[in-house]
PDB file of C-alpha atoms in Angstrom:
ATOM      1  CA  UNK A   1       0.000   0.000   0.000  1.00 50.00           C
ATOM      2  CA  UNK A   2       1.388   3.250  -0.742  1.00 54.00           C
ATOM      3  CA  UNK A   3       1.859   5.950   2.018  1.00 61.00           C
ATOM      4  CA  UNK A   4       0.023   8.806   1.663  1.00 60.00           C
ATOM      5  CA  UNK A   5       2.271  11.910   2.969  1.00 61.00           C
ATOM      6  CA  UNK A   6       0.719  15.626   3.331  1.00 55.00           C
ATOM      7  CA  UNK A   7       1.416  18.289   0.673  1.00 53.00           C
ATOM      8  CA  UNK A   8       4.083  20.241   1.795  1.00 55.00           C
ATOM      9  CA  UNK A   9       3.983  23.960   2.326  1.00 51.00           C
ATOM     10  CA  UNK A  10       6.043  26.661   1.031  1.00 50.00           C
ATOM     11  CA  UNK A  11       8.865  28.299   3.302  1.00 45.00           C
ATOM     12  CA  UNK A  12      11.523  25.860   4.039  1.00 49.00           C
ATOM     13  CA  UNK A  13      13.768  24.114   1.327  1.00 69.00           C
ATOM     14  CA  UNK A  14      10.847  21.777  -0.612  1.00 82.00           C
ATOM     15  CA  UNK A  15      13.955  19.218  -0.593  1.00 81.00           C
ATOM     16  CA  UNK A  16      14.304  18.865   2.945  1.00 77.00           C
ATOM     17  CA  UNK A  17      10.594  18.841   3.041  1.00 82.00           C
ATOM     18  CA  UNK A  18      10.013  15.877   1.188  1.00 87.00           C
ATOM     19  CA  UNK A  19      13.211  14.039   2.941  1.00 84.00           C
ATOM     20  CA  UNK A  20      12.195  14.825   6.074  1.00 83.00           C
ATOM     21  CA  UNK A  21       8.886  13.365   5.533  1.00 85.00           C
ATOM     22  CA  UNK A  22      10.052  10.131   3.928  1.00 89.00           C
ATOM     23  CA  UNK A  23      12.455  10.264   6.938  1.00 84.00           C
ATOM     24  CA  UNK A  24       9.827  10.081   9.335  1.00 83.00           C
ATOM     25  CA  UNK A  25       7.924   7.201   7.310  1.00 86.00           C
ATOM     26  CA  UNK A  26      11.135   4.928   7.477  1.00 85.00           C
ATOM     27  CA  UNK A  27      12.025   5.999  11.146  1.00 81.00           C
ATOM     28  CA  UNK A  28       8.499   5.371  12.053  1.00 78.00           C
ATOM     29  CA  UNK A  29       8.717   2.138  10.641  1.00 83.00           C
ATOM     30  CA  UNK A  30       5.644   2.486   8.062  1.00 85.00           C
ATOM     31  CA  UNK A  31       8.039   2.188   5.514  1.00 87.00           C
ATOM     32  CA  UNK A  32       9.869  -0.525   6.825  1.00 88.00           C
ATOM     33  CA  UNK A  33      13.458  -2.649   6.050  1.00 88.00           C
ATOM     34  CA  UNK A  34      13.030  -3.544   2.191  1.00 89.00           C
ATOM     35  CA  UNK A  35      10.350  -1.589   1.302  1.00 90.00           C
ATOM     36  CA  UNK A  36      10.591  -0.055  -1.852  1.00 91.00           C
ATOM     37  CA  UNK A  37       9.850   3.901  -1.786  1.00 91.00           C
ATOM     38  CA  UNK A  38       6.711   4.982  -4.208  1.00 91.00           C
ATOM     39  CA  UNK A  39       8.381   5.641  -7.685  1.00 91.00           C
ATOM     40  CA  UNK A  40       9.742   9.130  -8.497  1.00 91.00           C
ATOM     41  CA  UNK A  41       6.202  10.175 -10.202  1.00 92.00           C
ATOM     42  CA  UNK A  42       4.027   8.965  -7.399  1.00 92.00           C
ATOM     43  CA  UNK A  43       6.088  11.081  -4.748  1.00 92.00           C
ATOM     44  CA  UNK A  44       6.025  14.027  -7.423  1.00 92.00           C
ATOM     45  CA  UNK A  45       2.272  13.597  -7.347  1.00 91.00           C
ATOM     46  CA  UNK A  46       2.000  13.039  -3.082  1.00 89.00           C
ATOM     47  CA  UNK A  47       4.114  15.993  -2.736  1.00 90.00           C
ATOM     48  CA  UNK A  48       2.566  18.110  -5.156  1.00 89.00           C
ATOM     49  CA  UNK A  49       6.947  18.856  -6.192  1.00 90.00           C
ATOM     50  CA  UNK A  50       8.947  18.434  -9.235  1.00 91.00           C
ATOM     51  CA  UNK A  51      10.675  15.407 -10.353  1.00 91.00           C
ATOM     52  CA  UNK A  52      14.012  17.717  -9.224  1.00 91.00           C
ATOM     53  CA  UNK A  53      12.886  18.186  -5.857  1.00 89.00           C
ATOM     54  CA  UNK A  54      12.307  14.972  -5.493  1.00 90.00           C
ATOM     55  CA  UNK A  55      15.567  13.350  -6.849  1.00 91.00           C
ATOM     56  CA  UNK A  56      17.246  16.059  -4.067  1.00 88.00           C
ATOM     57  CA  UNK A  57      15.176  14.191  -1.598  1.00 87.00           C
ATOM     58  CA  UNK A  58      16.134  11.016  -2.548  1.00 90.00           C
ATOM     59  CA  UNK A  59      19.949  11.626  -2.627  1.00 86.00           C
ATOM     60  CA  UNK A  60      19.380  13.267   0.764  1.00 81.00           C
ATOM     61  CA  UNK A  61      18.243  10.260   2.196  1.00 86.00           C
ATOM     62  CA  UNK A  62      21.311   8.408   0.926  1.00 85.00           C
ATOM     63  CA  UNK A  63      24.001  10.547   2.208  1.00 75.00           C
ATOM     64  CA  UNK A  64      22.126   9.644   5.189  1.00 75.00           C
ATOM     65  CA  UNK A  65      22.332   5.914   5.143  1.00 80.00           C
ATOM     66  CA  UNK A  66      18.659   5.546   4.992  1.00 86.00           C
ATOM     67  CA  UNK A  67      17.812   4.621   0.991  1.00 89.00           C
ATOM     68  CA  UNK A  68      20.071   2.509  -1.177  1.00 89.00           C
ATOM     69  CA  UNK A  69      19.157   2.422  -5.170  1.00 88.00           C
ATOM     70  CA  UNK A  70      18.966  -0.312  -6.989  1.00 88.00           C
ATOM     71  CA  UNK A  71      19.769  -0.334 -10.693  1.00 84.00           C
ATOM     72  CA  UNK A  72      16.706  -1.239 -12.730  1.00 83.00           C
ATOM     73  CA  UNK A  73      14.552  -1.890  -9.509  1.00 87.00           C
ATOM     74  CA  UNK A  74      14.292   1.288  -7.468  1.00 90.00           C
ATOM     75  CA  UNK A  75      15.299   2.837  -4.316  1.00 92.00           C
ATOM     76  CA  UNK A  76      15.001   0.593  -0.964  1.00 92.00           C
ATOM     77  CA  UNK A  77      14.770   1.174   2.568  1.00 91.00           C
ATOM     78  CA  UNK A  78      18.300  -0.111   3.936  1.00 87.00           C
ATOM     79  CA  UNK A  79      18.830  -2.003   6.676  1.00 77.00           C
ATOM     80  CA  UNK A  80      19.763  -0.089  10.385  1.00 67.00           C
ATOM     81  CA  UNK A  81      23.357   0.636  10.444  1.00 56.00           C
ATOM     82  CA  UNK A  82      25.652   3.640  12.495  1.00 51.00           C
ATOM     83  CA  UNK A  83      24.565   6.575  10.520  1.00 52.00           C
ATOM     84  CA  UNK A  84      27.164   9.014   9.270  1.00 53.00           C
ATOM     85  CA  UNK A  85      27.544  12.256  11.039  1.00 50.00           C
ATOM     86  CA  UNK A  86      26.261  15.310   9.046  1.00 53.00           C
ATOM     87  CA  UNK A  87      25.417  18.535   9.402  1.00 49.00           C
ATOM     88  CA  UNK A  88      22.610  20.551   8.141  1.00 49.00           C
ATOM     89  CA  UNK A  89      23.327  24.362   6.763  1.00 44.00           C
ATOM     90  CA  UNK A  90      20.181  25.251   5.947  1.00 43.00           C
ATOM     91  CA  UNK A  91      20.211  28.077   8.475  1.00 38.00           C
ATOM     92  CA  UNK A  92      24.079  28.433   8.292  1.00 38.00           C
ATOM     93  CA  UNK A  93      25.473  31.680   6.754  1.00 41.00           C
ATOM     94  CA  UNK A  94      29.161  33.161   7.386  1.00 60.00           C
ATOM     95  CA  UNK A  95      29.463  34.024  10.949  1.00 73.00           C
ATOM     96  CA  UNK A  96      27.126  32.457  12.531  1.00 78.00           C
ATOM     97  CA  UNK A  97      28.761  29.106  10.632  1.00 76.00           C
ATOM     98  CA  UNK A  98      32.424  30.043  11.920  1.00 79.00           C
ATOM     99  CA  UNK A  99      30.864  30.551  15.441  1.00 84.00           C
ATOM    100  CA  UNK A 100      29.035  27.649  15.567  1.00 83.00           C
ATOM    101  CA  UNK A 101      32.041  25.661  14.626  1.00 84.00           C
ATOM    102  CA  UNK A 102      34.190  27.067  17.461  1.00 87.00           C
ATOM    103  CA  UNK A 103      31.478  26.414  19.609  1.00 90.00           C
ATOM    104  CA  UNK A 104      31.830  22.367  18.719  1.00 88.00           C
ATOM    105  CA  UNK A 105      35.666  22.859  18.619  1.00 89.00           C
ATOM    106  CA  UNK A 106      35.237  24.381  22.028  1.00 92.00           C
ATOM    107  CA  UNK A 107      33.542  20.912  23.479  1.00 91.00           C
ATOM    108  CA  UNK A 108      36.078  18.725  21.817  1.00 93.00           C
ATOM    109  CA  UNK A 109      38.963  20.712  21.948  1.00 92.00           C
ATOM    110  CA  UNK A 110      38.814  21.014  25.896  1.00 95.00           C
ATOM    111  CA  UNK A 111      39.005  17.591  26.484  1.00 96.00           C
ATOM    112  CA  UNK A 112      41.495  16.896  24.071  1.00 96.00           C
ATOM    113  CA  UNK A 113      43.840  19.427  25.675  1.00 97.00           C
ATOM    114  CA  UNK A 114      43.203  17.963  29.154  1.00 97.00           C
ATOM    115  CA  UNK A 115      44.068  14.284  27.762  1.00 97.00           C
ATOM    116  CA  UNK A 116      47.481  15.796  26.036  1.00 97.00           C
ATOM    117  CA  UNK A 117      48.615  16.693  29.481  1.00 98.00           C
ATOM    118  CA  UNK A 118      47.802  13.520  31.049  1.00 97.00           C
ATOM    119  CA  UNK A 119      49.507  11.639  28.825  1.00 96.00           C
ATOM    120  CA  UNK A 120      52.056  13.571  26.628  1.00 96.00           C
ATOM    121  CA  UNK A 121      55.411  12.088  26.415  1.00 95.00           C
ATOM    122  CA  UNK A 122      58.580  14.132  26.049  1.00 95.00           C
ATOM    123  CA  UNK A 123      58.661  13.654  21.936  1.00 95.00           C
ATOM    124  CA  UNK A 124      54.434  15.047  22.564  1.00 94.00           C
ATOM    125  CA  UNK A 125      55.613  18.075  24.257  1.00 96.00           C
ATOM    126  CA  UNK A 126      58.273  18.452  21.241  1.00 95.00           C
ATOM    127  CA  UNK A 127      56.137  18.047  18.246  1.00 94.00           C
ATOM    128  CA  UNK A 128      53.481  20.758  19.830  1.00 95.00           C
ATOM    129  CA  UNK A 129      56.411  23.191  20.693  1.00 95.00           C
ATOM    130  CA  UNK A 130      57.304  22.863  16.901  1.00 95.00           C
ATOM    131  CA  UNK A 131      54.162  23.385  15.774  1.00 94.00           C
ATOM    132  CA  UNK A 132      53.707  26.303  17.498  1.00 95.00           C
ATOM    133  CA  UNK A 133      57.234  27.593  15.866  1.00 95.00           C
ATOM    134  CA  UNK A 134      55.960  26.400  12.728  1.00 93.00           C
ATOM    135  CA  UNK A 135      52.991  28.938  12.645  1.00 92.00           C
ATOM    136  CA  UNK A 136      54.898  31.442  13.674  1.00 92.00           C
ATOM    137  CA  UNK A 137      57.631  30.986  11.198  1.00 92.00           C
ATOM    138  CA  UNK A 138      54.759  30.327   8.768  1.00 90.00           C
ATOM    139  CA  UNK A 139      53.226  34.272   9.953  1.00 88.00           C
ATOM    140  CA  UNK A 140      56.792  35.916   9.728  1.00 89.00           C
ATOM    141  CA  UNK A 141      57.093  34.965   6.537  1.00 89.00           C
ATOM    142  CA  UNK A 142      53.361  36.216   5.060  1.00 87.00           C
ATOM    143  CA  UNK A 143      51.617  33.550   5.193  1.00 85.00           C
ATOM    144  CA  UNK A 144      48.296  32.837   6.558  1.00 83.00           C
ATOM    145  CA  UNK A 145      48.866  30.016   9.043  1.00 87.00           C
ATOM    146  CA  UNK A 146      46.243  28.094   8.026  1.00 85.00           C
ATOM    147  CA  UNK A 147      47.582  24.391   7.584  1.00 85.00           C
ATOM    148  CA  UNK A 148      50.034  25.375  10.697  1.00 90.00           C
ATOM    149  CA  UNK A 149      47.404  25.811  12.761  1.00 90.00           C
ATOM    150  CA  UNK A 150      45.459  22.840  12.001  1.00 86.00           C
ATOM    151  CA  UNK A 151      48.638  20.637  12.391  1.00 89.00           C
ATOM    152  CA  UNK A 152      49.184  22.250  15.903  1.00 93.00           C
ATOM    153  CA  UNK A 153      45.494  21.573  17.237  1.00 92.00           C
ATOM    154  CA  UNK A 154      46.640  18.154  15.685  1.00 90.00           C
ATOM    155  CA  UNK A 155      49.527  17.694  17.308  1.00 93.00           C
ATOM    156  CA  UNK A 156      47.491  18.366  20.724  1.00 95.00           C
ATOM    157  CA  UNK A 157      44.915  15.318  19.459  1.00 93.00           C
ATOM    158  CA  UNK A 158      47.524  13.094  18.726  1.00 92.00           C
ATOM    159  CA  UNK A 159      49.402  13.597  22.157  1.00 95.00           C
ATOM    160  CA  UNK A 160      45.587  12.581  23.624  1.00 95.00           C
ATOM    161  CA  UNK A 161      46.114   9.126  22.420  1.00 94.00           C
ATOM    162  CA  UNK A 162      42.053   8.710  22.071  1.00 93.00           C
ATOM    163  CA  UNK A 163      41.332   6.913  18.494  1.00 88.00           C
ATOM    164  CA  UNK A 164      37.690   7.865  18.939  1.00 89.00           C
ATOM    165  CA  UNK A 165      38.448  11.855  19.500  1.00 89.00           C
ATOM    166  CA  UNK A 166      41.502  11.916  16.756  1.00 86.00           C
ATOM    167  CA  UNK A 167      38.833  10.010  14.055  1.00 83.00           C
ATOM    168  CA  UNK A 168      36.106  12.619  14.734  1.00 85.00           C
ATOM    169  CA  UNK A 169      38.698  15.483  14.707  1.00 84.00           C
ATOM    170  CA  UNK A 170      39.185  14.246  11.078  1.00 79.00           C
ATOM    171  CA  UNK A 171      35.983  13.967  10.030  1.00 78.00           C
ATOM    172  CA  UNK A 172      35.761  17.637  11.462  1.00 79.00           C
ATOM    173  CA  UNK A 173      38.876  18.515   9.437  1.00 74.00           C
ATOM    174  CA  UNK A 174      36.598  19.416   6.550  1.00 67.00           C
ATOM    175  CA  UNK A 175      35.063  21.933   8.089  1.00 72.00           C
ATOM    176  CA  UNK A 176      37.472  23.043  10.391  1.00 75.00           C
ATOM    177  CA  UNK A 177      40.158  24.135   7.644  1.00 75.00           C
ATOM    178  CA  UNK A 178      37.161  26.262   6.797  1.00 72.00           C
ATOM    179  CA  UNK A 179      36.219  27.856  10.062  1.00 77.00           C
ATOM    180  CA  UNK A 180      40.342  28.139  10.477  1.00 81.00           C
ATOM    181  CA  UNK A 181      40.631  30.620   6.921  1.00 78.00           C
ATOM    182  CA  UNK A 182      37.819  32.945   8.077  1.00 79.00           C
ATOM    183  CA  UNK A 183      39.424  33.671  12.327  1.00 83.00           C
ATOM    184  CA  UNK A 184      42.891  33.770  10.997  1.00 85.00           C
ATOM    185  CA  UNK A 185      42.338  35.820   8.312  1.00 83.00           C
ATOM    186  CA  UNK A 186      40.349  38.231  11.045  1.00 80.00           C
ATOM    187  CA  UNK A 187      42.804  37.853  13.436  1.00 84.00           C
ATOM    188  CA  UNK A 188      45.638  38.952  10.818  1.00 84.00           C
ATOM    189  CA  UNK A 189      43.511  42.490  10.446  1.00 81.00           C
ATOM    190  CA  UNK A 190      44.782  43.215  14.082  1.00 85.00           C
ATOM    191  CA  UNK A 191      47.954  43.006  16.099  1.00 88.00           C
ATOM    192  CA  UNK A 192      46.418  42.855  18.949  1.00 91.00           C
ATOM    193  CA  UNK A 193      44.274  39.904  17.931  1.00 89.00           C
ATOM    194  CA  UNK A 194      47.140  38.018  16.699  1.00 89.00           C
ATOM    195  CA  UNK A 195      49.338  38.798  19.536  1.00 92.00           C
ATOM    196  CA  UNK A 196      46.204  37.282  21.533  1.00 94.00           C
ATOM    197  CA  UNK A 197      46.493  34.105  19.872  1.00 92.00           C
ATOM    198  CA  UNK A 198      50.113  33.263  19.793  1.00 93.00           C
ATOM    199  CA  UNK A 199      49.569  33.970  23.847  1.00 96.00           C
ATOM    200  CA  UNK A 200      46.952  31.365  23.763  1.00 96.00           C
ATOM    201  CA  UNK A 201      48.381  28.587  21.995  1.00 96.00           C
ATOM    202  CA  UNK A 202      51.763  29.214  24.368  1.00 96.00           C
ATOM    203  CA  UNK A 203      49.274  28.910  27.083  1.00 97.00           C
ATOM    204  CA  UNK A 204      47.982  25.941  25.862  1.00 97.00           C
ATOM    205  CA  UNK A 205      51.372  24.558  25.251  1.00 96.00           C
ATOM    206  CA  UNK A 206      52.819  25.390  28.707  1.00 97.00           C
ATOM    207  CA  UNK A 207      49.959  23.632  30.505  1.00 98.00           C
ATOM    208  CA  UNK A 208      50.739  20.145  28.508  1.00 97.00           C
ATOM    209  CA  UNK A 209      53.856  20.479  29.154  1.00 97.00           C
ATOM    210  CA  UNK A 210      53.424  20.963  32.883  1.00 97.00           C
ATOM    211  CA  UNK A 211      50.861  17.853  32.742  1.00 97.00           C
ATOM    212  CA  UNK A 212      48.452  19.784  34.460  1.00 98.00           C
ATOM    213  CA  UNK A 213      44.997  18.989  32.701  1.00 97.00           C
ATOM    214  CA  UNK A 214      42.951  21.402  34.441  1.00 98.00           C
ATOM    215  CA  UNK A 215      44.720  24.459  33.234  1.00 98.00           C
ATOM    216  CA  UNK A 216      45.219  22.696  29.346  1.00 98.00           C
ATOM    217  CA  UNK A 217      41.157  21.959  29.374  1.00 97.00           C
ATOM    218  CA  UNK A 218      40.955  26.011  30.481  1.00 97.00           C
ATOM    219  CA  UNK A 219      43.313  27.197  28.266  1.00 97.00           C
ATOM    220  CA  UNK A 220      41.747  25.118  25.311  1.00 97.00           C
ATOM    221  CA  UNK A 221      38.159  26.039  26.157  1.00 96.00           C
ATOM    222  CA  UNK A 222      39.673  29.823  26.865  1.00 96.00           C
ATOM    223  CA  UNK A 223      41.158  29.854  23.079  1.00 95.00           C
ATOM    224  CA  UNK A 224      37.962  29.340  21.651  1.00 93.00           C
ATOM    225  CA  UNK A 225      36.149  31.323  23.549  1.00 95.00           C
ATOM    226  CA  UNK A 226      38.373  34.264  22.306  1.00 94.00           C
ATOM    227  CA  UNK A 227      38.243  33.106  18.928  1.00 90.00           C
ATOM    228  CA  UNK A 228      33.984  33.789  18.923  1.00 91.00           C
ATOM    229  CA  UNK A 229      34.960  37.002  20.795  1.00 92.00           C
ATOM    230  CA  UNK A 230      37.182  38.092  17.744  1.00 89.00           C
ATOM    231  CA  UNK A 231      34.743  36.960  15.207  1.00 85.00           C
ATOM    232  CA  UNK A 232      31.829  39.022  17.488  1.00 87.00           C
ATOM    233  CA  UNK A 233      34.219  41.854  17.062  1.00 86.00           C
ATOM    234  CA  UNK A 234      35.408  41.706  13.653  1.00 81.00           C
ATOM    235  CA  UNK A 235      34.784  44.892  11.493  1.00 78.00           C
ATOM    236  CA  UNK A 236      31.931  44.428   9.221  1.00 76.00           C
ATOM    237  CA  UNK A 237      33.973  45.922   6.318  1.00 74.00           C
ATOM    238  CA  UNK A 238      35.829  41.993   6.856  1.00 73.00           C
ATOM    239  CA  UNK A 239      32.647  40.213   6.077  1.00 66.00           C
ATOM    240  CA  UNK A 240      31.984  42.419   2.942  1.00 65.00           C
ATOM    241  CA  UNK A 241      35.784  42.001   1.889  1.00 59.00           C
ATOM    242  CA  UNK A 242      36.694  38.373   3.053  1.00 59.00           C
ATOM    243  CA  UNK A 243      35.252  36.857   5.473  1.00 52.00           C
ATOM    244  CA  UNK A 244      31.850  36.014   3.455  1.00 52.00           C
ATOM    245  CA  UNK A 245      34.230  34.511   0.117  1.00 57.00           C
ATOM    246  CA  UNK A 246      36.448  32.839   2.844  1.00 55.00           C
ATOM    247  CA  UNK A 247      33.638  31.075   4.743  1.00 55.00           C
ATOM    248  CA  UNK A 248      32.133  30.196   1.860  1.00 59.00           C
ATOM    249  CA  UNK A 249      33.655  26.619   0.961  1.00 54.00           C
ATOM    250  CA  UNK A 250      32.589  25.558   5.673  1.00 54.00           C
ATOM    251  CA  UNK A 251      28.785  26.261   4.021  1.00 53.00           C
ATOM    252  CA  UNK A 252      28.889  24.199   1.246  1.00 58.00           C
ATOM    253  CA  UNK A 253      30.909  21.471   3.170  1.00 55.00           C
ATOM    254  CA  UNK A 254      28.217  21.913   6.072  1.00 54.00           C
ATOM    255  CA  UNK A 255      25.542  21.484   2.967  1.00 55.00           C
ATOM    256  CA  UNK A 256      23.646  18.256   2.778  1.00 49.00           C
ATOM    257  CA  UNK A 257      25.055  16.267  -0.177  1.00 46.00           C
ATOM    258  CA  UNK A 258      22.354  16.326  -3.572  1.00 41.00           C
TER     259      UNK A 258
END
């Protein structure tokens, strides 16, 4: 028997719509394991949507591990598996995306400093003292810091020795590269800001060095917390000059997948 799903209304992405109401079927269980989804032209027809919308749907509910296709046959309701972590931009534009992201980075990041200093080993304490030269090197000579500061917050994770924490770091990495672009390129527009931040990552350093957790999960937590102050503060001539292009590639990475 074919579901019957309510017209959608105008306002949100029709997309979404539509995949968040087959969503619901599967999760519900009215569609269940195996079931085959109405074709394309009966959906068009429930939804009262173009074929278009529809095939964004349907893709939607793939990158989310719900739907599989099959070639000649039609698209299935999979089997229940881990679903992949995404992230939905719908609402996401420039800075509230780069604050957003130092608000998750502020979570992880904390905790990941704190395990560094329990459990850093001499060659640990190294490699993040080199990073840290590395960036600054990397700023002396003109350059933006970018990749130097994602190696150094890397560094941290790997002196953590957590497989779970490093793998979702990575998974981050996409969108943290992004996020990373649009504060150092602020922070470059003032001396005081960047003077800020090399304090901070010293900071950070000096507590994993010490092995004293409790000041390395402040100092983590305290970076980002200055890095959403700095992007509160930033001049709004930066978003109309860079910080809109640069933040650009976080919202289509943040974008569900069509």
């Amino acid at each position: 028997m074919t579901p019957q799903f309510q017209t959608i209304t105008p306002g949100a992405r029709l997309s979404d719509q539509v995949a968040e109401a087959l969503a619901a079927e599967i999760r519900a269980g009215r569609l269940a394991v195996g079931a085959k989804l109405p074709t394309e032209a009966v959906l068009v027809a429930q939804f009262a949507v173009s074929r278009t919308v529809v095939r964004e749907a349907v893709s939607r509910l793939k990158s989310l591990g719900l739907v599989d296709s099959r070639q000649g046959s039609g698209v299935y309701v999979r089997e229940k598996s881990f679903q992949p972590l995404n992230f939905d931009a719908r609402h996401a534009v420039s800075k509230s995306a780069v604050v957003q992201m130092a608000e998750v980075r502020r979570a992880l990041e904390a905790e990941v400093a704190g395990l560094a200093a329990e459990r850093r080993t001499p060659d640990d304490v190294l490699r993040v003292r080199q990073a840290i030269e590395a960036l600054d090197a990397a700023v002396r000579a003109g350059g933006d810091g970018v990749n130097e500061d994602v190696l150094f917050h890397r560094a941290i994770a790997d002196a953590a020795r957590n497989p779970f924490l490093i793998g979702t770091l990575e998974y981050l990495s996409q969108f943290l590269r992004g996020a990373t672009q649009v504060t150092r390129a602020n922070e470059a527009r003032r001396a005081d800001f960047a003077r800020e931040v090399a304090e901070e990552h010293q900071r950070i350093w000096r507590a994993i060095e010490a092995g004293d957790p409790l000041a390395a999960r402040a100092a983590a937590a305290g970076h980002m917390d200055n890095a959403i102050r700095r992007i509160e503060q930033a001049d709004p001539a930066f978003w109309q000059q860079q910080g809109q292009a640069l933040a650009e590639p976080l919202i289509k990475a943040l974008s569900p997948s069509t």
